[in-house]
Every structure is written in C-alpha cells, then in structure tokens.
Short mmCIF file of C-alpha atoms in Angstrom, two decimals:
data_model
loop_
_atom_site.label_atom_id
_atom_site.label_comp_id
_atom_site.label_asym_id
_atom_site.label_seq_id
_atom_site.Cartn_x
_atom_site.Cartn_y
_atom_site.Cartn_z
CA UNK S 1 0.20 -0.16 -0.08
CA UNK S 2 1.96 3.14 -1.11
CA UNK S 3 1.53 6.85 1.15
CA UNK S 4 -0.05 9.58 0.16
CA UNK S 5 0.57 12.79 1.81
CA UNK S 6 -1.71 16.18 1.74
CA UNK S 7 -0.26 18.84 1.31
CA UNK S 8 -1.70 22.51 1.85
CA UNK S 9 -1.48 25.50 -0.92
CA UNK S 10 -2.66 29.27 -0.10
CA UNK S 11 -4.49 30.44 -3.00
CA UNK S 12 -6.50 33.67 -3.44
CA UNK S 13 -10.39 33.67 -3.73
CA UNK S 14 -9.90 35.82 -7.34
CA UNK S 15 -7.62 32.24 -8.70
CA UNK S 16 -10.78 30.04 -8.41
CA UNK S 17 -13.82 32.49 -8.99
CA UNK S 18 -16.10 31.16 -12.29
CA UNK S 19 -17.52 33.23 -14.65
CA UNK S 20 -15.20 35.52 -17.30
CA UNK S 21 -12.88 37.88 -16.12
CA UNK S 22 -9.84 38.53 -15.77
CA UNK S 23 -7.47 40.04 -13.19
CA UNK S 24 -4.85 42.05 -12.20
CA UNK S 25 -2.79 43.00 -9.56
CA UNK S 26 -3.14 40.53 -7.25
CA UNK S 27 -6.99 40.47 -7.84
CA UNK S 28 -7.63 44.13 -7.38
CA UNK S 29 -8.20 45.15 -11.50
CA UNK S 30 -11.37 43.17 -12.14
CA UNK S 31 -12.41 43.60 -16.46
CA UNK S 32 -14.08 41.29 -18.63
CA UNK S 33 -12.16 39.03 -21.20
CA UNK S 34 -13.11 41.49 -23.89
CA UNK S 35 -10.80 44.63 -23.70
CA UNK S 36 -10.25 45.35 -27.36
CA UNK S 37 -13.24 48.25 -27.43
CA UNK S 38 -11.63 49.63 -24.21
CA UNK S 39 -8.35 50.33 -25.67
CA UNK S 40 -9.52 52.05 -28.69
CA UNK S 41 -11.44 54.27 -25.99
CA UNK S 42 -8.39 54.73 -24.21
CA UNK S 43 -6.65 55.68 -28.03
CA UNK S 44 -9.24 58.17 -28.98
CA UNK S 45 -9.37 59.86 -26.11
CA UNK S 46 -5.46 60.24 -25.41
CA UNK S 47 -4.56 60.78 -28.84
CA UNK S 48 -7.24 63.81 -29.12
CA UNK S 49 -6.23 65.38 -26.42
CA UNK S 50 -2.62 64.87 -26.93
CA UNK S 51 -2.90 66.45 -30.53
CA UNK S 52 -4.88 69.36 -28.63
CA UNK S 53 -2.66 69.79 -26.30
CA UNK S 54 0.35 70.18 -28.79
CA UNK S 55 -0.62 71.80 -31.53
CA UNK S 56 -3.93 74.21 -30.40
CA UNK S 57 -2.89 75.10 -26.46
CA UNK S 58 0.48 76.96 -27.28
CA UNK S 59 -1.42 79.29 -29.52
CA UNK S 60 -4.29 79.42 -27.49
CA UNK S 61 -2.45 79.94 -24.02
CA UNK S 62 -0.70 83.35 -26.07
CA UNK S 63 -3.35 84.83 -27.60
CA UNK S 64 -6.44 83.92 -25.54
CA UNK S 65 -5.67 82.54 -22.05
CA UNK S 66 -3.52 80.80 -20.25
CA UNK S 67 -6.25 79.30 -18.53
CA UNK S 68 -7.05 76.63 -21.80
CA UNK S 69 -4.89 74.67 -21.01
CA UNK S 70 -4.77 74.10 -17.12
CA UNK S 71 -8.35 73.37 -17.82
CA UNK S 72 -8.43 70.86 -20.02
CA UNK S 73 -5.45 69.12 -18.59
CA UNK S 74 -8.09 69.17 -15.59
CA UNK S 75 -10.60 67.60 -17.40
CA UNK S 76 -9.07 65.31 -19.41
CA UNK S 77 -7.47 63.96 -15.60
CA UNK S 78 -11.04 63.74 -14.37
CA UNK S 79 -12.04 61.43 -17.83
CA UNK S 80 -9.35 59.14 -17.61
CA UNK S 81 -9.84 58.48 -13.70
CA UNK S 82 -13.43 57.80 -14.30
CA UNK S 83 -13.33 55.42 -16.87
CA UNK S 84 -10.16 53.52 -15.08
CA UNK S 85 -12.48 53.41 -12.09
CA UNK S 86 -15.61 52.27 -13.73
CA UNK S 87 -13.33 49.57 -15.63
CA UNK S 88 -11.45 48.14 -13.40
CA UNK S 89 -14.00 48.02 -10.39
CA UNK S 90 -16.36 45.16 -9.26
CA UNK S 91 -20.32 46.36 -10.91
CA UNK S 92 -21.67 44.17 -8.37
CA UNK S 93 -21.09 40.53 -9.09
CA UNK S 94 -22.76 38.66 -6.79
CA UNK S 95 -21.63 34.81 -5.76
CA UNK S 96 -22.51 31.79 -6.95
CA UNK S 97 -24.38 28.61 -4.57
CA UNK S 98 -22.18 26.57 -3.06
CA UNK S 99 -23.27 22.80 -3.53
CA UNK S 100 -24.42 22.35 -0.35
CA UNK S 101 -26.30 25.65 -1.01
CA UNK S 102 -27.88 24.77 -4.10
CA UNK S 103 -28.69 21.38 -3.74
CA UNK S 104 -30.71 22.65 -0.67
CA UNK S 105 -32.57 25.21 -2.78
CA UNK S 106 -33.41 22.33 -5.19
CA UNK S 107 -35.22 20.82 -2.63
CA UNK S 108 -37.49 23.63 -1.10
CA UNK S 109 -37.89 23.75 -5.29
CA UNK S 110 -39.24 20.35 -5.44
CA UNK S 111 -41.12 20.26 -2.32
CA UNK S 112 -42.73 24.22 -3.12
CA UNK S 113 -44.08 22.19 -7.04
CA UNK S 114 -45.23 19.21 -6.23
CA UNK S 115 -44.62 16.50 -8.83
CA UNK S 116 -44.93 17.24 -12.00
CA UNK S 117 -46.84 14.71 -14.78
CA UNK S 118 -44.38 13.44 -17.18
CA UNK S 119 -44.32 15.22 -19.84
CA UNK S 120 -45.56 18.60 -19.38
CA UNK S 121 -43.37 21.81 -18.47
CA UNK S 122 -42.33 22.72 -14.76
CA UNK S 123 -43.90 25.81 -13.64
CA UNK S 124 -41.30 28.80 -13.52
CA UNK S 125 -38.58 29.27 -10.90
CA UNK S 126 -39.49 32.40 -9.02
CA UNK S 127 -40.31 34.20 -6.04
CA UNK S 128 -42.83 36.69 -4.96
CA UNK S 129 -41.23 40.29 -2.53
CA UNK S 130 -43.51 43.32 -1.66
CA UNK S 131 -41.34 46.45 -1.77
CA UNK S 132 -42.93 49.45 -0.74
CA UNK S 133 -46.28 47.43 -1.48
CA UNK S 134 -45.57 46.45 -4.69
CA UNK S 135 -45.11 42.94 -5.90
CA UNK S 136 -41.44 42.03 -7.06
CA UNK S 137 -40.53 38.58 -8.76
CA UNK S 138 -37.21 37.41 -8.22
CA UNK S 139 -35.92 34.90 -10.89
CA UNK S 140 -33.93 31.88 -10.07
CA UNK S 141 -30.06 31.81 -12.03
CA UNK S 142 -29.64 28.52 -13.71
CA UNK S 143 -25.95 28.99 -13.64
CA UNK S 144 -25.51 30.38 -10.67
CA UNK S 145 -28.17 28.51 -8.56
CA UNK S 146 -29.64 31.37 -6.98
CA UNK S 147 -32.48 33.41 -6.76
CA UNK S 148 -31.23 37.00 -7.85
CA UNK S 149 -32.16 39.98 -6.13
CA UNK S 150 -34.35 42.70 -6.90
CA UNK S 151 -32.97 44.28 -10.09
CA UNK S 152 -29.97 42.34 -10.36
CA UNK S 153 -29.86 40.40 -13.74
CA UNK S 154 -27.45 37.90 -15.43
CA UNK S 155 -24.92 39.41 -18.61
CA UNK S 156 -23.74 36.64 -20.80
CA UNK S 157 -20.62 38.19 -21.52
CA UNK S 158 -19.25 38.54 -18.11
CA UNK S 159 -21.27 34.72 -16.89
CA UNK S 160 -22.28 36.65 -13.95
CA UNK S 161 -25.36 37.65 -11.96
CA UNK S 162 -24.86 41.52 -11.09
CA UNK S 163 -27.13 43.28 -8.88
CA UNK S 164 -29.15 46.33 -10.36
CA UNK S 165 -27.62 45.57 -13.42
CA UNK S 166 -27.82 48.07 -16.25
CA UNK S 167 -25.75 46.79 -18.80
CA UNK S 168 -23.14 45.46 -20.22
CA UNK S 169 -20.83 48.24 -21.48
CA UNK S 170 -18.02 47.09 -24.22
CA UNK S 171 -15.90 50.60 -24.71
CA UNK S 172 -15.39 50.70 -20.73
CA UNK S 173 -14.60 46.94 -21.25
CA UNK S 174 -17.01 45.95 -17.90
CA UNK S 175 -20.29 45.37 -17.07
CA UNK S 176 -22.22 48.65 -15.43
CA UNK S 177 -23.56 48.10 -12.28
CA UNK S 178 -24.74 49.32 -8.78
CA UNK S 179 -21.26 49.52 -7.38
CA UNK S 180 -19.54 51.75 -10.48
CA UNK S 181 -22.87 53.07 -12.25
CA UNK S 182 -21.89 56.71 -10.06
CA UNK S 183 -18.64 56.61 -12.07
CA UNK S 184 -19.82 55.49 -15.48
CA UNK S 185 -21.65 58.40 -15.26
CA UNK S 186 -19.44 60.73 -14.29
CA UNK S 187 -17.25 59.41 -17.30
CA UNK S 188 -19.72 59.57 -19.91
CA UNK S 189 -20.71 63.27 -18.80
CA UNK S 190 -16.40 64.33 -17.96
CA UNK S 191 -16.15 63.14 -21.17
CA UNK S 192 -19.17 65.23 -23.07
CA UNK S 193 -17.80 68.20 -21.68
CA UNK S 194 -14.13 67.76 -22.76
CA UNK S 195 -15.41 66.84 -26.33
CA UNK S 196 -17.42 69.98 -26.28
CA UNK S 197 -14.53 72.01 -25.10
CA UNK S 198 -12.02 70.42 -27.41
CA UNK S 199 -13.93 70.86 -30.12
CA UNK S 200 -14.85 74.39 -29.18
CA UNK S 201 -11.39 75.99 -28.91
CA UNK S 202 -10.37 73.62 -32.20
CA UNK S 203 -12.80 75.87 -34.42
CA UNK S 204 -11.39 79.17 -32.49
CA UNK S 205 -8.10 78.54 -33.09
CA UNK S 206 -8.74 78.12 -36.75
CA UNK S 207 -10.73 81.42 -37.27
CA UNK S 208 -7.92 83.10 -34.96
CA UNK S 209 -5.29 81.64 -37.64
CA UNK S 210 -7.41 82.55 -40.26
CA UNK S 211 -7.50 85.64 -39.38
CA UNK S 212 -4.02 86.48 -39.21
CA UNK S 213 -2.89 84.22 -42.02
CA UNK S 214 -5.63 82.60 -44.13
CA UNK S 215 -8.03 79.92 -43.66
CA UNK S 216 -5.77 77.98 -46.35
CA UNK S 217 -2.62 79.08 -44.89
CA UNK S 218 -3.68 77.43 -41.68
CA UNK S 219 -4.51 73.80 -42.72
CA UNK S 220 -1.09 73.33 -44.83
CA UNK S 221 0.64 74.66 -41.13
CA UNK S 222 -0.82 71.69 -39.48
CA UNK S 223 -2.49 69.07 -42.55
CA UNK S 224 -3.18 66.24 -39.98
CA UNK S 225 -4.42 67.00 -36.87
CA UNK S 226 -7.95 69.52 -37.81
CA UNK S 227 -8.99 66.58 -40.06
CA UNK S 228 -8.57 64.10 -37.29
CA UNK S 229 -9.42 66.10 -33.94
CA UNK S 230 -12.43 67.86 -35.67
CA UNK S 231 -13.79 64.65 -37.06
CA UNK S 232 -13.32 62.52 -33.64
CA UNK S 233 -15.04 65.46 -31.81
CA UNK S 234 -18.18 65.67 -34.41
CA UNK S 235 -19.00 61.73 -34.37
CA UNK S 236 -17.79 61.56 -30.69
CA UNK S 237 -20.23 64.53 -29.70
CA UNK S 238 -23.74 62.51 -30.97
CA UNK S 239 -23.21 59.78 -29.30
CA UNK S 240 -21.24 60.89 -26.37
CA UNK S 241 -23.68 63.81 -25.53
CA UNK S 242 -27.23 61.31 -26.31
CA UNK S 243 -25.81 59.19 -24.10
CA UNK S 244 -25.55 61.30 -21.52
CA UNK S 245 -29.09 62.63 -21.95
CA UNK S 246 -30.28 58.96 -21.69
CA UNK S 247 -28.33 57.82 -18.50
CA UNK S 248 -30.01 61.10 -17.06
CA UNK S 249 -33.24 60.59 -17.55
CA UNK S 250 -33.00 57.45 -16.37
CA UNK S 251 -31.33 58.52 -13.20
CA UNK S 252 -34.24 61.20 -12.78
CA UNK S 253 -36.93 58.47 -12.86
CA UNK S 254 -34.61 55.77 -10.86
CA UNK S 255 -34.01 53.43 -13.62
CA UNK S 256 -32.10 51.29 -15.32
CA UNK S 257 -30.93 50.44 -18.68
CA UNK S 258 -32.22 47.10 -18.53
CA UNK S 259 -35.21 47.58 -16.60
CA UNK S 260 -36.00 50.56 -19.56
CA UNK S 261 -35.52 47.83 -22.21
CA UNK S 262 -37.65 44.94 -20.90
CA UNK S 263 -40.45 47.39 -19.53
CA UNK S 264 -40.52 46.43 -16.38
CA UNK S 265 -42.23 49.42 -14.86
CA UNK S 266 -44.37 50.50 -17.93
CA UNK S 267 -45.62 47.10 -19.46
CA UNK S 268 -49.36 46.91 -19.94
CA UNK S 269 -50.09 46.51 -16.79
CA UNK S 270 -48.63 49.44 -15.91
CA UNK S 271 -46.63 48.40 -12.48
CA UNK S 272 -45.48 51.47 -10.59
CA UNK S 273 -41.26 51.97 -10.31
CA UNK S 274 -41.30 50.82 -5.76
CA UNK S 275 -37.58 52.26 -6.40
CA UNK S 276 -38.62 55.86 -7.31
CA UNK S 277 -38.91 57.95 -4.77
CA UNK S 278 -41.59 60.35 -6.98
CA UNK S 279 -38.57 62.97 -6.62
CA UNK S 280 -36.38 64.25 -9.10
CA UNK S 281 -33.75 65.30 -6.57
CA UNK S 282 -34.50 62.24 -4.45
CA UNK S 283 -33.40 59.99 -6.92
CA UNK S 284 -30.74 61.78 -8.27
CA UNK S 285 -29.14 62.62 -5.18
CA UNK S 286 -29.84 58.09 -3.97
CA UNK S 287 -28.16 57.19 -7.18
CA UNK S 288 -24.82 60.03 -7.37
CA UNK S 289 -24.45 60.42 -3.19
CA UNK S 290 -25.81 57.10 -1.77
CA UNK S 291 -23.48 54.77 -0.17
CA UNK S 292 -20.38 53.04 -1.56
CA UNK S 293 -21.70 49.53 -1.40
CA UNK S 294 -18.50 46.93 -0.25
CA UNK S 295 -18.30 43.60 -3.10
CA UNK S 296 -19.41 41.14 -2.01
CA UNK S 297 -16.95 38.88 -3.41
CA UNK S 298 -14.24 39.08 -1.30
CA UNK S 299 -11.78 37.93 -4.14
CA UNK S 300 -8.44 38.80 -2.05
CA UNK S 301 -9.21 36.26 0.58
CA UNK S 302 -6.45 33.60 1.76
CA UNK S 303 -7.62 30.01 0.62
CA UNK S 304 -6.36 26.66 1.42
CA UNK S 305 -5.91 24.16 -1.07
CA UNK S 306 -5.54 20.19 0.04
CA UNK S 307 -3.36 18.72 -2.67
CA UNK S 308 -2.72 14.80 -2.61
CA UNK S 309 0.47 13.52 -3.63
CA UNK S 310 2.97 9.78 -2.92
CA UNK S 311 4.56 10.39 0.19
CA UNK S 312 8.69 9.61 0.53
CA UNK S 313 8.28 5.35 1.08
CA UNK S 314 10.54 5.43 4.75
CA UNK S 315 12.16 1.17 5.32
CA UNK S 316 10.22 -0.39 7.64
CA UNK S 317 11.08 -2.44 10.41
CA UNK S 318 9.79 -5.10 10.33
CA UNK S 319 6.32 -5.84 7.40
CA UNK S 320 4.02 -8.75 6.03
CA UNK S 321 4.86 -9.89 3.12
CA UNK S 322 2.56 -13.02 2.40
CA UNK S 323 5.02 -14.98 1.73
CA UNK S 324 7.47 -13.24 -0.69
CA UNK S 325 10.98 -15.28 -0.79
CA UNK S 326 12.07 -11.81 -2.67
CA UNK S 327 10.92 -9.85 -0.12
CA UNK S 328 12.08 -11.32 2.81
CA UNK S 329 15.28 -11.77 2.27
CA UNK S 330 15.58 -7.96 2.34
CA UNK S 331 13.85 -7.60 5.62
CA UNK S 332 15.76 -7.53 9.39
CA UNK S 333 15.56 -10.69 11.02
CA UNK S 334 13.24 -10.42 13.76
CA UNK S 335 13.34 -11.78 17.37
CA UNK S 336 11.11 -14.37 18.75
CA UNK S 337 10.23 -14.96 22.45
CA UNK S 338 10.03 -18.06 23.27
CA UNK S 339 10.12 -18.23 27.36
CA UNK S 340 6.42 -19.53 27.60
CA UNK S 341 4.41 -16.68 29.68
CA UNK S 342 3.37 -18.95 32.85
CA UNK S 343 4.82 -22.30 33.13
CA UNK S 344 4.46 -25.44 30.83
CA UNK S 345 1.78 -23.03 28.64
CA UNK S 346 2.82 -21.73 25.36
CA UNK S 347 2.11 -18.41 23.78
CA UNK S 348 -0.91 -18.23 21.01
CA UNK S 349 1.79 -17.16 18.75
CA UNK S 350 4.26 -20.74 19.16
CA UNK S 351 1.11 -23.03 19.29
CA UNK S 352 0.32 -22.26 15.58
CA UNK S 353 2.79 -23.48 12.57
CA UNK S 354 4.15 -20.50 10.57
CA UNK S 355 5.37 -20.84 7.04
CA UNK S 356 8.36 -18.79 7.73
CA UNK S 357 9.85 -21.55 10.76
CA UNK S 358 11.84 -24.49 10.06
CA UNK S 359 10.57 -28.30 10.09
CA UNK S 360 11.12 -29.58 13.54
CA UNK S 361 13.23 -32.48 14.38
CA UNK S 362 12.86 -35.67 15.46
CA UNK S 363 13.19 -36.82 18.75
CA UNK S 364 14.62 -40.02 17.35
CA UNK S 365 18.05 -41.75 18.20
CA UNK S 366 17.68 -42.32 14.43
CA UNK S 367 17.16 -38.63 13.07
CA UNK S 368 20.03 -37.61 15.08
CA UNK S 369 22.99 -37.01 13.81
CA UNK S 370 26.09 -37.30 15.64
CA UNK S 371 28.37 -34.42 15.78
CA UNK S 372 31.26 -33.76 13.65
CA UNK S 373 33.69 -32.72 16.38
CA UNK S 374 33.63 -36.30 17.89
CA UNK S 375 34.54 -39.64 16.37
CA UNK S 376 32.82 -42.39 17.09
CA UNK S 377 34.17 -45.16 19.39
CA UNK S 378 35.03 -48.07 17.73
CA UNK S 379 32.43 -50.80 17.80
CA UNK S 380 33.16 -54.23 20.43
CA UNK S 381 33.18 -57.71 19.04
CA UNK S 382 30.88 -59.97 21.32
CA UNK S 383 30.94 -63.71 20.67
CA UNK S 384 27.98 -65.75 20.94
CA UNK S 385 27.62 -67.73 24.84
CA UNK S 386 27.21 -70.89 24.46
CA UNK S 387 26.15 -73.58 26.46
CA UNK S 388 27.56 -73.68 29.81
CA UNK S 389 29.55 -70.57 29.77
CA UNK S 390 29.57 -68.09 32.39
CA UNK S 391 30.17 -64.32 31.48
CA UNK S 392 32.15 -62.20 33.73
CA UNK S 393 29.72 -60.67 35.97
CA UNK S 394 28.74 -64.76 37.43
CA UNK S 395 32.46 -65.58 38.14
CA UNK S 396 32.87 -62.65 40.09
CA UNK S 397 29.77 -63.65 42.03
CA UNK S 398 31.25 -67.33 43.11
CA UNK S 399 33.79 -66.13 44.02
CA UNK S 400 31.98 -63.99 46.40
CA UNK S 401 30.73 -67.03 48.19
#
C-alpha cells in the first residue's frame, strides 16, 4: 500500500472564481475578457487630447488665456480617472451558490412545486417579495444556482449575476452595475464636456489663425491635426452627449437601462416603479450621492487547497510480505521470545505453525546426527555365549560366596 501525503497550498479567492472575468494586480483589478474596444477608447481619448495639447493649446494660451490648457488638463485627468475607476472595479457581481446551498434550494423548489406529471412543463422558478407595497418577482438563475435579488440580472458576456445590472459596456470593458454606475455616469458626463471643450476651441483656433494668415495657410501648417481632431470630436459629440442625456433621464426616474429596455415599469399592467421616490432630486441623490456598497466577492481572501501526492517511503522494520521470498530476504531478522508466560504454557504464536519457521527435528535416535567434532567409539565384538559359559559377572559372584 503506497502512502499518500496531503499538502496545503495557499491561493487567493479570485483565482478560483467562476465567470469570464480577468484579474490583475493580485485581484485588485477586475475586467471583462473582451478588452479590445476599451483599448480603442483609450486611444481615441488620449490621441485627441495629445493633438490638442500639442498644436492648439500653445497658440490659445498666448493669444487668449493660459487657463485654457490648464482647465483642459484637469478635465482630461478627471475623464481618465472615471474611466479607469469604472473599468477596473467590481460592478456588483454576486457570488454563486455552493454545492450544499444549491442542493438545498433545489429541494425547496421541488417541495414547493410538488410532483410534476411526465411530459408537463414545470412551473417557472420565481419568488414574490414585497417592496414599497409593490410585488416584485425574484427569478432563479440556472447558472449561478441562486434566486437573484431585485434589479439583478445575469450578464451573458461576463457570465455573472450583477446586482442592479444596467448594461454591459464594451467601451469601458466591464459591466455597469450597482458599484460602478455613478462612475460610469460621471465618465460620460465629463467626456461630453471635454469633447465640447476641445471641439469649440479647435474652431476658435482655426478662426484666429485664419484671420492672421488665411484659412488655407492654416490648414497647410497643420495638415493632419484639424481633420482628425474635428472628425473625432464631431462624431463623438453626438454619441456621448446623447448617451449622457439618456442616463440623466434614467437617473431622474431611478431606473436602469435593463429595466427600460424590458419595460419592467411601463408595460401593459402599468406597474409603478417601487424604487422611485417620485422626486427627481431625491432620485439623483440616491444614485449619485448614496453610499458606496462593498464588494461581496471578497476576491482577495486567502484559500487553503489540499492536494494529495505520493509520499517518500521509509524503510520498514517489519512488514508482512505474504510469503514472498524475494521480499523476505531484504527484511532484517526479528527476535522472537520463546519463554512461555506461565510454566508449561505456550503463547498463541508458538501454538500456531508458521510458514517461515523451519520443520522441527525428530527426537528419535535414528534421526539425530552425531556431532562432527567427536569420532564415534569403535564397536566391540561380542561372541555368542554357548551353553555352560559364564560371564565375568557370574564368576565374580561365585568367588564372593
């Protein structure tokens, strides 16, 4: 029988988390796997701002005000901070149920639904809760094996349930949910201001230089700056500003993009939104100024993993080999006690024959061999006695009488 040695390995929880997320910096950064569009976002923002700082800002700082590049730099830093904060944070991923928890939930569902006839579709797995006098349905997630909290949904790209799920944004490379929605909104808002700012002062720069040296000469001095900057700002202006306006509308109603697309609170039943305070200011304060909820993943927690492997074999002192002579020859000899515990009594080991014990020697004289160091005495020849002969013993007895 081979020995098995159990070793314990210390790992972080983020290394064992399911889903389609990537982690960096020992679990501190959490993103989706599809990050190509996120890199495009970085390139467009940094490229446009670099051209603006390199060609327009020196002229505008001299001819208009030195505060123009300073304000643009602060706005650029704020946009990058909000983008990275949105992209690198946990959006509110909910942990999946453990094996015991999933089994318990399955038993509860089967007990509540009863026996379903063969061929009949089982009823939907939902639970009803009451929020602000309004019935809200909790849906069961077959992937995470949990009943999702209100306003949570499963992201098919990240393969995780996200609390207060808004949408998955490829431009930031992450889901937008309960823990990073405010940073996403501040990113779109600040990016809209930065786009308008750069687009406006690009036009001002062209006008000022055209007055001095003409429009054609101005384009000839900077052939690639104006077309790239103006085109990027023009197309970005409509999309980003429109996205900011749409999310401003949702915040005023305390509603998510997912709820608006599905029509959760504006369907045929005209169900009222139980999360709205019926006040725009209160809804904005709750979304933008509410508490920052901690992550429930605890992804940097230490875990102990037990791994089994072959252990180093030690030389045994005495083992049972089932009569294998090749193995018995390598074992050291053992000492056996032959003295009985009580006089005229044998121990159980002595009473049972052993396969390894040699056969006992016979006690008959014919079976005993003479010692090799002593020569046997020569045999004496005796003649047979005839009638009337007397032995030496008989003669001595007669002389005594």
